[in-house]
mmCIF file of C-alpha atoms in Angstrom:
data_model
loop_
_atom_site.group_PDB
_atom_site.id
_atom_site.type_symbol
_atom_site.label_atom_id
_atom_site.label_comp_id
_atom_site.label_asym_id
_atom_site.label_seq_id
_atom_site.Cartn_x
_atom_site.Cartn_y
_atom_site.Cartn_z
ATOM 1 C CA MET A 1 76.821 112.835 125.128
ATOM 2 C CA SER A 2 78.791 111.629 122.109
ATOM 3 C CA ARG A 3 76.836 109.956 119.350
ATOM 4 C CA SER A 4 77.503 106.518 117.963
ATOM 5 C CA VAL A 5 78.107 106.073 114.271
ATOM 6 C CA LEU A 6 74.909 104.035 114.327
ATOM 7 C CA ASP A 7 72.993 107.193 115.247
ATOM 8 C CA THR A 8 74.212 109.013 112.146
ATOM 9 C CA PRO A 9 71.588 108.965 109.387
ATOM 10 C CA VAL A 10 72.421 107.483 106.031
ATOM 11 C CA SER A 11 71.735 110.208 103.493
ATOM 12 C CA TYR A 12 70.278 108.373 100.533
ATOM 13 C CA ALA A 13 68.431 110.365 97.921
ATOM 14 C CA SER A 14 64.683 110.348 98.165
ATOM 15 C CA ALA A 15 62.988 107.073 97.349
ATOM 16 C CA PRO A 16 59.649 106.544 95.655
ATOM 17 C CA SER A 17 56.862 107.177 98.166
ATOM 18 C CA GLY A 18 55.558 103.607 98.137
ATOM 19 C CA ALA A 19 58.952 102.247 99.142
ATOM 20 C CA SER A 20 60.013 104.927 101.632
ATOM 21 C CA ARG A 21 59.384 102.853 104.758
ATOM 22 C CA LEU A 22 61.174 99.804 103.375
ATOM 23 C CA SER A 23 64.107 101.977 102.258
ATOM 24 C CA ARG A 24 64.471 103.428 105.748
ATOM 25 C CA VAL A 25 64.651 99.932 107.224
ATOM 26 C CA ILE A 26 67.146 98.402 104.809
ATOM 27 C CA ALA A 27 69.275 101.559 104.647
ATOM 28 C CA HIS A 28 69.661 101.771 108.412
ATOM 29 C CA PRO A 29 73.193 102.792 109.461
ATOM 30 C CA ALA A 30 73.660 99.481 111.311
ATOM 31 C CA THR A 31 72.981 97.592 108.074
ATOM 32 C CA ALA A 32 75.352 99.893 106.203
ATOM 33 C CA LEU A 33 78.028 99.361 108.849
ATOM 34 C CA VAL A 34 77.786 95.564 108.627
ATOM 35 C CA GLY A 35 78.018 95.760 104.849
ATOM 36 C CA ILE A 36 81.043 98.051 104.961
ATOM 37 C CA LEU A 37 82.834 95.796 107.467
ATOM 38 C CA LEU A 38 82.297 92.634 105.405
ATOM 39 C CA VAL A 39 83.299 94.377 102.190
ATOM 40 C CA SER A 40 86.436 95.732 103.849
ATOM 41 C CA LEU A 41 87.481 92.269 105.020
ATOM 42 C CA ASN A 42 87.764 91.341 101.338
ATOM 43 C CA MET A 43 89.872 94.304 100.254
ATOM 44 C CA ARG A 44 93.239 92.674 100.968
ATOM 45 C CA ALA A 45 92.513 89.041 101.890
ATOM 46 C CA SER A 46 92.757 87.528 98.405
ATOM 47 C CA VAL A 47 96.126 89.226 97.830
ATOM 48 C CA SER A 48 97.615 88.417 101.242
ATOM 49 C CA ALA A 49 96.584 84.769 100.913
ATOM 50 C CA VAL A 50 99.126 84.270 98.108
ATOM 51 C CA SER A 51 102.370 85.064 99.944
ATOM 52 C CA PRO A 52 102.484 82.029 102.289
ATOM 53 C CA LEU A 53 101.695 79.743 99.327
ATOM 54 C CA LEU A 54 104.032 81.352 96.801
ATOM 55 C CA GLY A 55 106.621 78.577 96.967
ATOM 56 C CA ASP A 56 104.035 75.897 96.251
ATOM 57 C CA ILE A 57 102.471 77.898 93.411
ATOM 58 C CA THR A 58 105.763 78.654 91.678
ATOM 59 C CA GLY A 59 106.862 75.039 92.132
ATOM 60 C CA HIS A 60 103.618 73.741 90.634
ATOM 61 C CA TYR A 61 104.010 75.818 87.459
ATOM 62 C CA GLY A 62 107.818 75.940 87.362
ATOM 63 C CA LEU A 63 107.847 79.734 87.633
ATOM 64 C CA SER A 64 110.939 81.803 88.374
ATOM 65 C CA SER A 65 111.084 83.868 91.555
ATOM 66 C CA THR A 66 110.581 87.010 89.472
ATOM 67 C CA ALA A 67 107.435 85.609 87.847
ATOM 68 C CA GLY A 68 106.202 84.471 91.235
ATOM 69 C CA GLY A 69 106.697 87.954 92.625
ATOM 70 C CA LEU A 70 104.410 89.303 89.915
ATOM 71 C CA LEU A 71 101.511 87.448 91.533
ATOM 72 C CA THR A 72 101.601 89.939 94.387
ATOM 73 C CA THR A 73 102.765 92.915 92.322
ATOM 74 C CA ILE A 74 100.085 92.682 89.599
ATOM 75 C CA PRO A 75 97.153 93.367 91.969
ATOM 76 C CA VAL A 76 98.969 96.419 93.353
ATOM 77 C CA LEU A 77 99.524 97.768 89.828
ATOM 78 C CA MET A 78 95.877 97.152 89.003
ATOM 79 C CA MET A 79 94.823 99.019 92.149
ATOM 80 C CA GLY A 80 96.520 102.075 90.690
ATOM 81 C CA SER A 81 95.640 101.752 87.016
ATOM 82 C CA VAL A 82 91.913 101.069 87.529
ATOM 83 C CA ALA A 83 91.455 103.858 90.111
ATOM 84 C CA PRO A 84 90.425 106.588 87.584
ATOM 85 C CA LEU A 85 87.820 104.264 86.065
ATOM 86 C CA ALA A 86 86.414 103.625 89.528
ATOM 87 C CA ALA A 87 85.897 107.342 90.153
ATOM 88 C CA ARG A 88 84.015 107.703 86.845
ATOM 89 C CA LEU A 89 81.864 104.660 87.580
ATOM 90 C CA ASN A 90 80.894 106.147 90.921
ATOM 91 C CA ARG A 91 79.603 109.273 89.194
ATOM 92 C CA LYS A 92 77.691 107.352 86.527
ATOM 93 C CA VAL A 93 76.120 104.382 88.318
ATOM 94 C CA GLY A 94 76.491 105.138 92.027
ATOM 95 C CA PRO A 95 78.694 103.670 94.755
ATOM 96 C CA GLU A 96 76.330 100.900 95.846
ATOM 97 C CA ARG A 97 76.344 99.424 92.358
ATOM 98 C CA VAL A 98 80.104 99.839 92.059
ATOM 99 C CA VAL A 99 80.630 97.892 95.294
ATOM 100 C CA ALA A 100 78.292 95.131 94.107
ATOM 101 C CA LEU A 101 80.075 94.974 90.740
ATOM 102 C CA ALA A 102 83.444 94.868 92.483
ATOM 103 C CA LEU A 103 82.426 91.953 94.718
ATOM 104 C CA VAL A 104 81.120 89.932 91.760
ATOM 105 C CA THR A 105 84.357 90.703 89.891
ATOM 106 C CA LEU A 106 86.396 89.718 92.937
ATOM 107 C CA VAL A 107 84.708 86.313 93.111
ATOM 108 C CA ALA A 108 85.345 85.845 89.387
ATOM 109 C CA GLY A 109 89.021 86.757 89.809
ATOM 110 C CA ILE A 110 89.530 84.406 92.756
ATOM 111 C CA VAL A 111 87.935 81.504 90.882
ATOM 112 C CA LEU A 112 89.802 82.270 87.637
ATOM 113 C CA ARG A 113 93.107 82.327 89.496
ATOM 114 C CA VAL A 114 92.813 78.661 90.542
ATOM 115 C CA LEU A 115 91.672 77.272 87.176
ATOM 116 C CA PRO A 116 94.223 75.077 85.360
ATOM 117 C CA GLY A 117 96.993 76.878 83.516
ATOM 118 C CA VAL A 118 99.470 79.613 84.284
ATOM 119 C CA ALA A 119 97.527 82.073 82.074
ATOM 120 C CA ALA A 120 94.495 81.722 84.340
ATOM 121 C CA LEU A 121 96.708 82.276 87.379
ATOM 122 C CA PHE A 122 97.893 85.660 86.133
ATOM 123 C CA ALA A 123 94.567 86.637 84.552
ATOM 124 C CA GLY A 124 92.818 85.999 87.856
ATOM 125 C CA SER A 125 95.351 88.218 89.620
ATOM 126 C CA LEU A 126 94.576 91.008 87.141
ATOM 127 C CA VAL A 127 90.818 90.649 87.617
ATOM 128 C CA LEU A 128 90.857 90.587 91.407
ATOM 129 C CA GLY A 129 93.267 93.548 91.458
ATOM 130 C CA ALA A 130 90.781 95.516 89.357
ATOM 131 C CA ALA A 131 87.974 94.563 91.743
ATOM 132 C CA ILE A 132 89.951 95.740 94.768
ATOM 133 C CA ALA A 133 90.718 99.017 92.969
ATOM 134 C CA LEU A 134 86.985 99.678 92.609
ATOM 135 C CA LEU A 135 86.514 99.125 96.337
ATOM 136 C CA ASN A 136 89.555 101.212 97.286
ATOM 137 C CA VAL A 137 88.211 104.257 95.493
ATOM 138 C CA THR A 138 84.551 103.835 96.409
ATOM 139 C CA MET A 139 84.797 103.282 100.163
ATOM 140 C CA PRO A 140 86.049 106.780 101.176
ATOM 141 C CA GLY A 141 83.165 108.387 99.293
ATOM 142 C CA LEU A 142 80.632 106.058 100.914
ATOM 143 C CA VAL A 143 82.010 106.798 104.361
ATOM 144 C CA LYS A 144 81.986 110.544 103.690
ATOM 145 C CA ARG A 145 78.368 110.394 102.497
ATOM 146 C CA ASP A 146 76.810 107.911 104.909
ATOM 147 C CA PHE A 147 78.649 108.905 108.092
ATOM 148 C CA PRO A 148 79.512 112.592 107.549
ATOM 149 C CA GLU A 149 79.801 113.391 111.247
ATOM 150 C CA ARG A 150 81.942 110.336 111.996
ATOM 151 C CA ALA A 151 83.877 110.006 108.746
ATOM 152 C CA ALA A 152 87.329 109.721 110.336
ATOM 153 C CA ALA A 153 86.152 107.189 112.929
ATOM 154 C CA MET A 154 84.466 105.080 110.270
ATOM 155 C CA THR A 155 87.626 105.273 108.168
ATOM 156 C CA GLY A 156 89.431 103.736 111.129
ATOM 157 C CA VAL A 157 86.796 101.012 111.341
ATOM 158 C CA TYR A 158 87.024 99.945 107.716
ATOM 159 C CA THR A 159 90.829 100.232 107.440
ATOM 160 C CA THR A 160 91.105 98.076 110.549
ATOM 161 C CA SER A 161 88.755 95.564 108.949
ATOM 162 C CA MET A 162 90.968 95.536 105.846
ATOM 163 C CA ILE A 163 94.067 94.748 107.908
ATOM 164 C CA VAL A 164 92.221 92.079 109.888
ATOM 165 C CA GLY A 165 91.210 90.435 106.605
ATOM 166 C CA ALA A 166 94.776 90.531 105.325
ATOM 167 C CA THR A 167 96.159 89.140 108.597
ATOM 168 C CA LEU A 168 93.628 86.317 108.718
ATOM 169 C CA ALA A 169 94.326 85.407 105.098
ATOM 170 C CA ALA A 170 98.074 85.238 105.679
ATOM 171 C CA ALA A 171 97.629 83.195 108.867
ATOM 172 C CA LEU A 172 95.051 80.748 107.498
ATOM 173 C CA SER A 173 96.396 80.105 103.999
ATOM 174 C CA VAL A 174 98.643 77.180 104.958
ATOM 175 C CA PRO A 175 96.110 75.507 107.307
ATOM 176 C CA LEU A 176 93.490 75.850 104.557
ATOM 177 C CA GLU A 177 95.940 74.331 102.086
ATOM 178 C CA HIS A 178 96.231 71.286 104.341
ATOM 179 C CA ALA A 179 92.466 71.148 104.850
ATOM 180 C CA PHE A 180 91.636 71.312 101.133
ATOM 181 C CA GLY A 181 94.566 69.240 99.926
ATOM 182 C CA GLY A 182 96.312 71.923 97.901
ATOM 183 C CA TRP A 183 96.992 75.590 97.363
ATOM 184 C CA GLY A 184 94.153 75.903 94.847
ATOM 185 C CA GLY A 185 91.503 75.034 97.397
ATOM 186 C CA SER A 186 93.074 77.428 99.887
ATOM 187 C CA LEU A 187 92.988 80.366 97.474
ATOM 188 C CA ALA A 188 89.513 79.497 96.186
ATOM 189 C CA SER A 189 88.076 79.446 99.712
ATOM 190 C CA TRP A 190 88.341 83.235 99.948
ATOM 191 C CA SER A 191 85.606 83.550 97.339
ATOM 192 C CA VAL A 192 83.172 82.443 100.068
ATOM 193 C CA LEU A 193 83.987 85.552 102.100
ATOM 194 C CA ALA A 194 83.327 87.715 99.040
ATOM 195 C CA VAL A 195 79.972 86.013 98.454
ATOM 196 C CA PHE A 196 78.941 86.678 102.063
ATOM 197 C CA ALA A 197 79.943 90.331 101.633
ATOM 198 C CA PHE A 198 77.825 90.556 98.472
ATOM 199 C CA LEU A 199 74.800 89.150 100.291
ATOM 200 C CA ALA A 200 75.322 91.586 103.153
ATOM 201 C CA TRP A 201 75.567 94.426 100.641
ATOM 202 C CA LEU A 202 72.243 93.665 98.911
ATOM 203 C CA PRO A 203 70.210 95.897 101.283
ATOM 204 C CA GLN A 204 72.376 98.877 100.301
ATOM 205 C CA LEU A 205 72.007 98.003 96.631
ATOM 206 C CA THR A 206 68.232 97.837 97.035
ATOM 207 C CA ALA A 207 68.129 101.141 98.903
ATOM 208 C CA ALA A 208 70.079 103.007 96.217
ATOM 209 C CA LYS A 209 67.521 105.021 94.286
ATOM 210 C CA ARG A 210 69.810 107.405 92.453
ATOM 211 C CA PRO A 211 73.221 106.816 90.907
ATOM 212 C CA ALA A 212 75.000 109.918 92.083
ATOM 213 C CA LEU A 213 77.048 110.013 95.264
ATOM 214 C CA ALA A 214 75.360 113.267 96.229
ATOM 215 C CA THR A 215 72.033 114.880 95.496
ATOM 216 C CA THR A 216 73.685 117.347 93.115
ATOM 217 C CA SER A 217 74.339 116.382 89.527
ATOM 218 C CA ALA A 218 77.511 114.503 88.651
ATOM 219 C CA THR A 219 78.731 117.415 86.540
ATOM 220 C CA ALA A 220 78.238 119.941 89.316
ATOM 221 C CA ALA A 221 79.869 117.686 91.886
ATOM 222 C CA LYS A 222 82.995 117.034 89.840
ATOM 223 C CA LEU A 223 86.069 118.892 91.104
ATOM 224 C CA SER A 224 87.921 120.515 88.227
ATOM 225 C CA GLY A 225 91.679 121.013 88.283
ATOM 226 C CA LEU A 226 92.267 118.187 90.761
ATOM 227 C CA TRP A 227 95.486 117.072 89.063
ATOM 228 C CA LYS A 228 96.912 120.579 89.350
ATOM 229 C CA HIS A 229 96.134 121.063 93.027
ATOM 230 C CA PRO A 230 99.202 120.865 95.348
ATOM 231 C CA LEU A 231 97.170 119.355 98.185
ATOM 232 C CA ALA A 232 95.968 116.505 95.966
ATOM 233 C CA TRP A 233 99.552 115.703 94.974
ATOM 234 C CA GLN A 234 100.734 115.866 98.578
ATOM 235 C CA LEU A 235 98.051 113.372 99.569
ATOM 236 C CA ALA A 236 98.914 111.122 96.638
ATOM 237 C CA VAL A 237 102.645 111.131 97.408
ATOM 238 C CA PHE A 238 102.052 110.544 101.113
ATOM 239 C CA MET A 239 99.779 107.610 100.266
ATOM 240 C CA GLY A 240 102.362 106.259 97.824
ATOM 241 C CA ILE A 241 105.356 106.516 100.136
ATOM 242 C CA GLN A 242 103.437 105.020 103.045
ATOM 243 C CA SER A 243 102.358 102.109 100.858
ATOM 244 C CA LEU A 244 105.848 101.652 99.409
ATOM 245 C CA LEU A 245 107.357 101.407 102.897
ATOM 246 C CA SER A 246 104.640 99.019 104.069
ATOM 247 C CA TYR A 247 104.721 96.643 101.100
ATOM 248 C CA THR A 248 108.525 96.599 101.067
ATOM 249 C CA LEU A 249 108.865 95.655 104.725
ATOM 250 C CA ILE A 250 106.020 93.155 104.538
ATOM 251 C CA ALA A 251 107.956 91.448 101.750
ATOM 252 C CA TRP A 252 111.464 91.662 103.200
ATOM 253 C CA LEU A 253 111.386 91.985 107.013
ATOM 254 C CA PRO A 254 111.655 88.236 107.770
ATOM 255 C CA THR A 255 114.470 87.861 105.221
ATOM 256 C CA ILE A 256 116.402 90.764 106.729
ATOM 257 C CA LEU A 257 116.195 89.181 110.181
ATOM 258 C CA THR A 258 117.120 85.648 109.075
ATOM 259 C CA SER A 259 120.099 86.979 107.104
ATOM 260 C CA GLN A 260 121.423 88.416 110.368
ATOM 261 C CA GLY A 261 121.407 85.003 112.032
ATOM 262 C CA MET A 262 117.899 84.845 113.486
ATOM 263 C CA ASP A 263 116.183 81.480 113.076
ATOM 264 C CA ARG A 264 113.137 81.316 110.824
ATOM 265 C CA GLY A 265 110.717 80.570 113.653
ATOM 266 C CA THR A 266 111.717 83.633 115.650
ATOM 267 C CA ALA A 267 111.739 85.813 112.539
ATOM 268 C CA GLY A 268 108.225 84.641 111.753
ATOM 269 C CA ALA A 269 107.080 85.473 115.272
ATOM 270 C CA VAL A 270 108.614 88.953 115.058
ATOM 271 C CA PHE A 271 106.860 89.486 111.730
ATOM 272 C CA ALA A 272 103.567 88.293 113.225
ATOM 273 C CA VAL A 273 103.850 90.816 116.069
ATOM 274 C CA SER A 274 104.530 93.559 113.533
ATOM 275 C CA SER A 275 101.376 92.548 111.659
ATOM 276 C CA LEU A 276 99.218 92.381 114.790
ATOM 277 C CA VAL A 277 100.112 95.858 116.074
ATOM 278 C CA GLN A 278 98.896 97.279 112.769
ATOM 279 C CA ILE A 279 95.322 96.510 113.803
ATOM 280 C CA PRO A 280 94.922 98.845 116.811
ATOM 281 C CA ALA A 281 97.021 101.508 115.073
ATOM 282 C CA ALA A 282 94.785 101.430 111.987
ATOM 283 C CA PHE A 283 91.737 102.013 114.202
ATOM 284 C CA LEU A 284 93.073 104.575 116.679
ATOM 285 C CA VAL A 285 95.046 106.895 114.403
ATOM 286 C CA PRO A 286 92.101 107.861 112.126
ATOM 287 C CA LEU A 287 89.961 108.283 115.248
ATOM 288 C CA VAL A 288 92.449 110.784 116.655
ATOM 289 C CA ALA A 289 92.827 112.420 113.228
ATOM 290 C CA GLY A 290 89.121 113.244 113.150
ATOM 291 C CA ARG A 291 89.381 115.042 116.485
ATOM 292 C CA THR A 292 92.234 117.378 115.511
ATOM 293 C CA THR A 293 92.211 120.584 113.488
ATOM 294 C CA ASN A 294 95.170 119.353 111.438
ATOM 295 C CA GLN A 295 97.059 116.082 111.388
ATOM 296 C CA ARG A 296 100.678 117.267 111.273
ATOM 297 C CA ALA A 297 101.574 115.793 114.666
ATOM 298 C CA LEU A 298 100.156 112.420 113.596
ATOM 299 C CA VAL A 299 102.092 112.537 110.325
ATOM 300 C CA ALA A 300 105.307 113.239 112.219
ATOM 301 C CA LEU A 301 104.528 110.468 114.710
ATOM 302 C CA MET A 302 103.800 107.844 112.042
ATOM 303 C CA VAL A 303 106.757 108.725 109.827
ATOM 304 C CA GLY A 304 109.010 108.983 112.886
ATOM 305 C CA SER A 305 107.920 105.539 114.061
ATOM 306 C CA MET A 306 108.700 104.061 110.629
ATOM 307 C CA ALA A 307 112.047 105.856 110.374
ATOM 308 C CA THR A 308 113.105 104.697 113.849
ATOM 309 C CA GLY A 309 112.200 101.099 113.044
ATOM 310 C CA VAL A 310 114.061 101.189 109.719
ATOM 311 C CA ALA A 311 117.085 102.844 111.342
ATOM 312 C CA GLY A 312 117.085 100.117 113.972
ATOM 313 C CA LEU A 313 117.088 97.429 111.281
ATOM 314 C CA LEU A 314 119.957 99.254 109.592
ATOM 315 C CA ILE A 315 122.151 99.866 112.623
ATOM 316 C CA ALA A 316 121.376 96.976 115.003
ATOM 317 C CA PRO A 317 118.821 94.589 113.456
ATOM 318 C CA THR A 318 119.103 91.855 116.086
ATOM 319 C CA ALA A 319 119.692 94.079 119.131
ATOM 320 C CA ALA A 320 116.000 94.892 119.589
ATOM 321 C CA PRO A 321 114.109 93.235 116.722
ATOM 322 C CA TRP A 322 110.800 93.150 118.596
ATOM 323 C CA LEU A 323 110.947 96.906 119.162
ATOM 324 C CA TRP A 324 111.815 97.629 115.523
ATOM 325 C CA ALA A 325 108.982 95.371 114.386
ATOM 326 C CA ILE A 326 106.457 97.063 116.688
ATOM 327 C CA LEU A 327 107.492 100.526 115.511
ATOM 328 C CA VAL A 328 107.252 99.461 111.879
ATOM 329 C CA GLY A 329 103.850 97.835 112.486
ATOM 330 C CA ILE A 330 102.443 100.943 114.188
ATOM 331 C CA ALA A 331 103.592 103.042 111.229
ATOM 332 C CA GLN A 332 102.194 100.597 108.675
ATOM 333 C CA GLY A 333 98.715 100.354 110.180
ATOM 334 C CA GLY A 334 98.480 103.890 111.511
ATOM 335 C CA GLY A 335 100.061 105.462 108.427
ATOM 336 C CA PHE A 336 97.632 103.775 106.060
ATOM 337 C CA GLY A 337 94.662 104.696 108.243
ATOM 338 C CA LEU A 338 95.909 108.275 108.459
ATOM 339 C CA ALA A 339 96.294 108.537 104.682
ATOM 340 C CA MET A 340 92.745 107.290 104.131
ATOM 341 C CA ALA A 341 91.386 109.574 106.867
ATOM 342 C CA MET A 342 93.063 112.630 105.366
ATOM 343 C CA ILE A 343 91.476 111.873 101.979
ATOM 344 C CA VAL A 344 88.076 112.033 103.678
ATOM 345 C CA LEU A 345 88.921 115.036 105.865
ATOM 346 C CA ARG A 346 90.327 117.072 102.956
ATOM 347 C CA SER A 347 87.184 116.450 100.869
ATOM 348 C CA GLY A 348 84.210 118.777 100.949
ATOM 349 C CA SER A 349 81.777 116.153 99.640
ATOM 350 C CA ALA A 350 81.445 112.453 98.961
ATOM 351 C CA GLN A 351 81.986 113.032 95.240
ATOM 352 C CA VAL A 352 85.221 114.917 95.860
ATOM 353 C CA ALA A 353 86.322 112.144 98.238
ATOM 354 C CA ALA A 354 85.854 109.579 95.453
ATOM 355 C CA GLN A 355 87.821 111.720 92.992
ATOM 356 C CA LEU A 356 90.605 112.434 95.474
ATOM 357 C CA SER A 357 90.732 108.773 96.437
ATOM 358 C CA GLY A 358 91.008 107.802 92.777
ATOM 359 C CA MET A 359 93.924 110.148 92.145
ATOM 360 C CA SER A 360 95.719 109.272 95.390
ATOM 361 C CA GLN A 361 95.484 105.572 94.713
ATOM 362 C CA LEU A 362 96.446 105.858 91.044
ATOM 363 C CA VAL A 363 99.658 107.664 91.966
ATOM 364 C CA GLY A 364 100.139 105.910 95.298
ATOM 365 C CA TYR A 365 99.952 102.297 94.190
ATOM 366 C CA PHE A 366 102.244 102.869 91.217
ATOM 367 C CA ILE A 367 104.786 104.285 93.666
ATOM 368 C CA ALA A 368 104.157 101.370 96.049
ATOM 369 C CA ALA A 369 104.707 98.729 93.346
ATOM 370 C CA VAL A 370 108.301 99.903 92.912
ATOM 371 C CA GLY A 371 109.168 99.243 96.556
ATOM 372 C CA PRO A 372 109.550 95.468 96.981
ATOM 373 C CA VAL A 373 111.136 94.975 93.543
ATOM 374 C CA GLY A 374 113.496 97.932 93.868
ATOM 375 C CA PHE A 375 114.502 96.947 97.397
ATOM 376 C CA GLY A 376 115.324 93.434 96.233
ATOM 377 C CA ALA A 377 117.290 94.738 93.257
ATOM 378 C CA LEU A 378 119.386 96.993 95.494
ATOM 379 C CA HIS A 379 120.059 94.100 97.842
ATOM 380 C CA GLN A 380 121.113 91.873 94.960
ATOM 381 C CA ALA A 381 123.361 94.585 93.497
ATOM 382 C CA THR A 382 125.106 95.432 96.773
ATOM 383 C CA GLY A 383 124.974 92.073 98.554
ATOM 384 C CA GLY A 384 123.764 93.715 101.763
ATOM 385 C CA TRP A 385 121.003 95.698 103.424
ATOM 386 C CA VAL A 386 122.728 99.021 104.106
ATOM 387 C CA LEU A 387 121.871 100.803 100.850
ATOM 388 C CA PRO A 388 118.304 99.403 100.560
ATOM 389 C CA LEU A 389 117.452 100.441 104.129
ATOM 390 C CA ALA A 390 119.134 103.821 103.658
ATOM 391 C CA VAL A 391 116.908 104.403 100.627
ATOM 392 C CA LEU A 392 113.875 103.613 102.788
ATOM 393 C CA LEU A 393 115.023 106.280 105.246
ATOM 394 C CA GLY A 394 115.179 108.714 102.328
ATOM 395 C CA CYS A 395 111.626 107.721 101.422
ATOM 396 C CA CYS A 396 110.593 108.531 104.995
ATOM 397 C CA ALA A 397 111.899 112.076 104.507
ATOM 398 C CA VAL A 398 109.868 112.443 101.299
ATOM 399 C CA GLY A 399 106.786 111.051 103.031
ATOM 400 C CA LEU A 400 107.190 113.458 105.936
ATOM 401 C CA THR A 401 107.397 116.466 103.609
ATOM 402 C CA ALA A 402 104.329 115.410 101.608
ATOM 403 C CA GLY A 403 102.373 114.397 104.708
ATOM 404 C CA LEU A 404 102.922 117.691 106.520
ATOM 405 C CA GLY A 405 101.581 119.498 103.477
ATOM 406 C CA ALA A 406 98.590 117.191 103.172
ATOM 407 C CA ALA A 407 97.801 117.586 106.883
ATOM 408 C CA ARG A 408 96.970 121.284 106.545
ATOM 409 C CA ARG A 409 93.424 122.306 107.415
ATOM 410 C CA VAL A 410 92.296 122.747 103.815
ATOM 411 C CA VAL A 411 89.138 121.303 102.278
ATOM 412 C CA LEU A 412 88.727 120.706 98.548
ATOM 413 C CA SER A 413 85.226 121.439 97.286
ATOM 414 C CA ALA A 414 83.608 121.167 93.870
#
């Protein structure tokens, strides 16, 4: 009989004898799972909440479209630049404390972003991007440590939760703006979700008795030569290309469709379908990945789905827009889940998973940040979509090459 993730013991280091019974209760896998789910809901929500309100925000401050675009680009850049710091923090203070610190920082960033003044707007975006970076790097290591026998399945659970949070934020931003009488109240409301996640995480913070991710010392657990390892670079490039394709099409898909004569309402519905199909894909693909000896077939399937959707938008955008959107959505959700699952599956320990996650996200999110801006620049320079979409097809080829290498059955160990 297959075991549930809730049957998998959480492997915390030994606690003081007087607190052992209490530690076993509060560190129960069910408690850990609830904490991970609530934390994951916050990992994209505060960023996704901006896009539907961007026109109102830029109008309020008189910002140019380029400056407005930075509000969504800055967090992505911070996700990459803060990633190495997150890996070091995990080794020094432990993942539970890093998650708690990240949630407090996230609340601070959300609140700062809605204070008066354009400086606060951008400073808040920087702060919340840094907070999300800490969570991005820490979660794979936590999953690898706390659910070692179900790491891929749990990766699917928390990546799905991330996408659900992003989807809810995008869908609810405008209704919340109406409810609170302005975009500031709408953006600020997402701090409540972060506070709930912090409260749910307190049992894990209490149960943490040692700072290291593993029972070995931080020095012994550190993987040397990571930046020279081909597999690490293949994972990083696959993560980056997948994220570049996703962020670019999230930003531009409705515009592509409306420029071809589709009305805004229909284009919005097509985009919504694309977003919704990401959810089951993000859950199922990592689940399948954990049951295979290597993930090459899944890499080919995800990249092929993206390439087919992009080719459809290039050749006949309005002939079958729903199909193209579904294919793109499957690749976005499933590709991201697959990238995160392969980080866990290629890691021999929780500490290595944190290091590999830090490198992959440093490289990956810097690659991803180029996508929406570069795509828009190509469109502006050429006046059409042929060259920008053709470049995305070229990116698919790069992603396929890197992904097939990363999908090999190789495990990095310290």
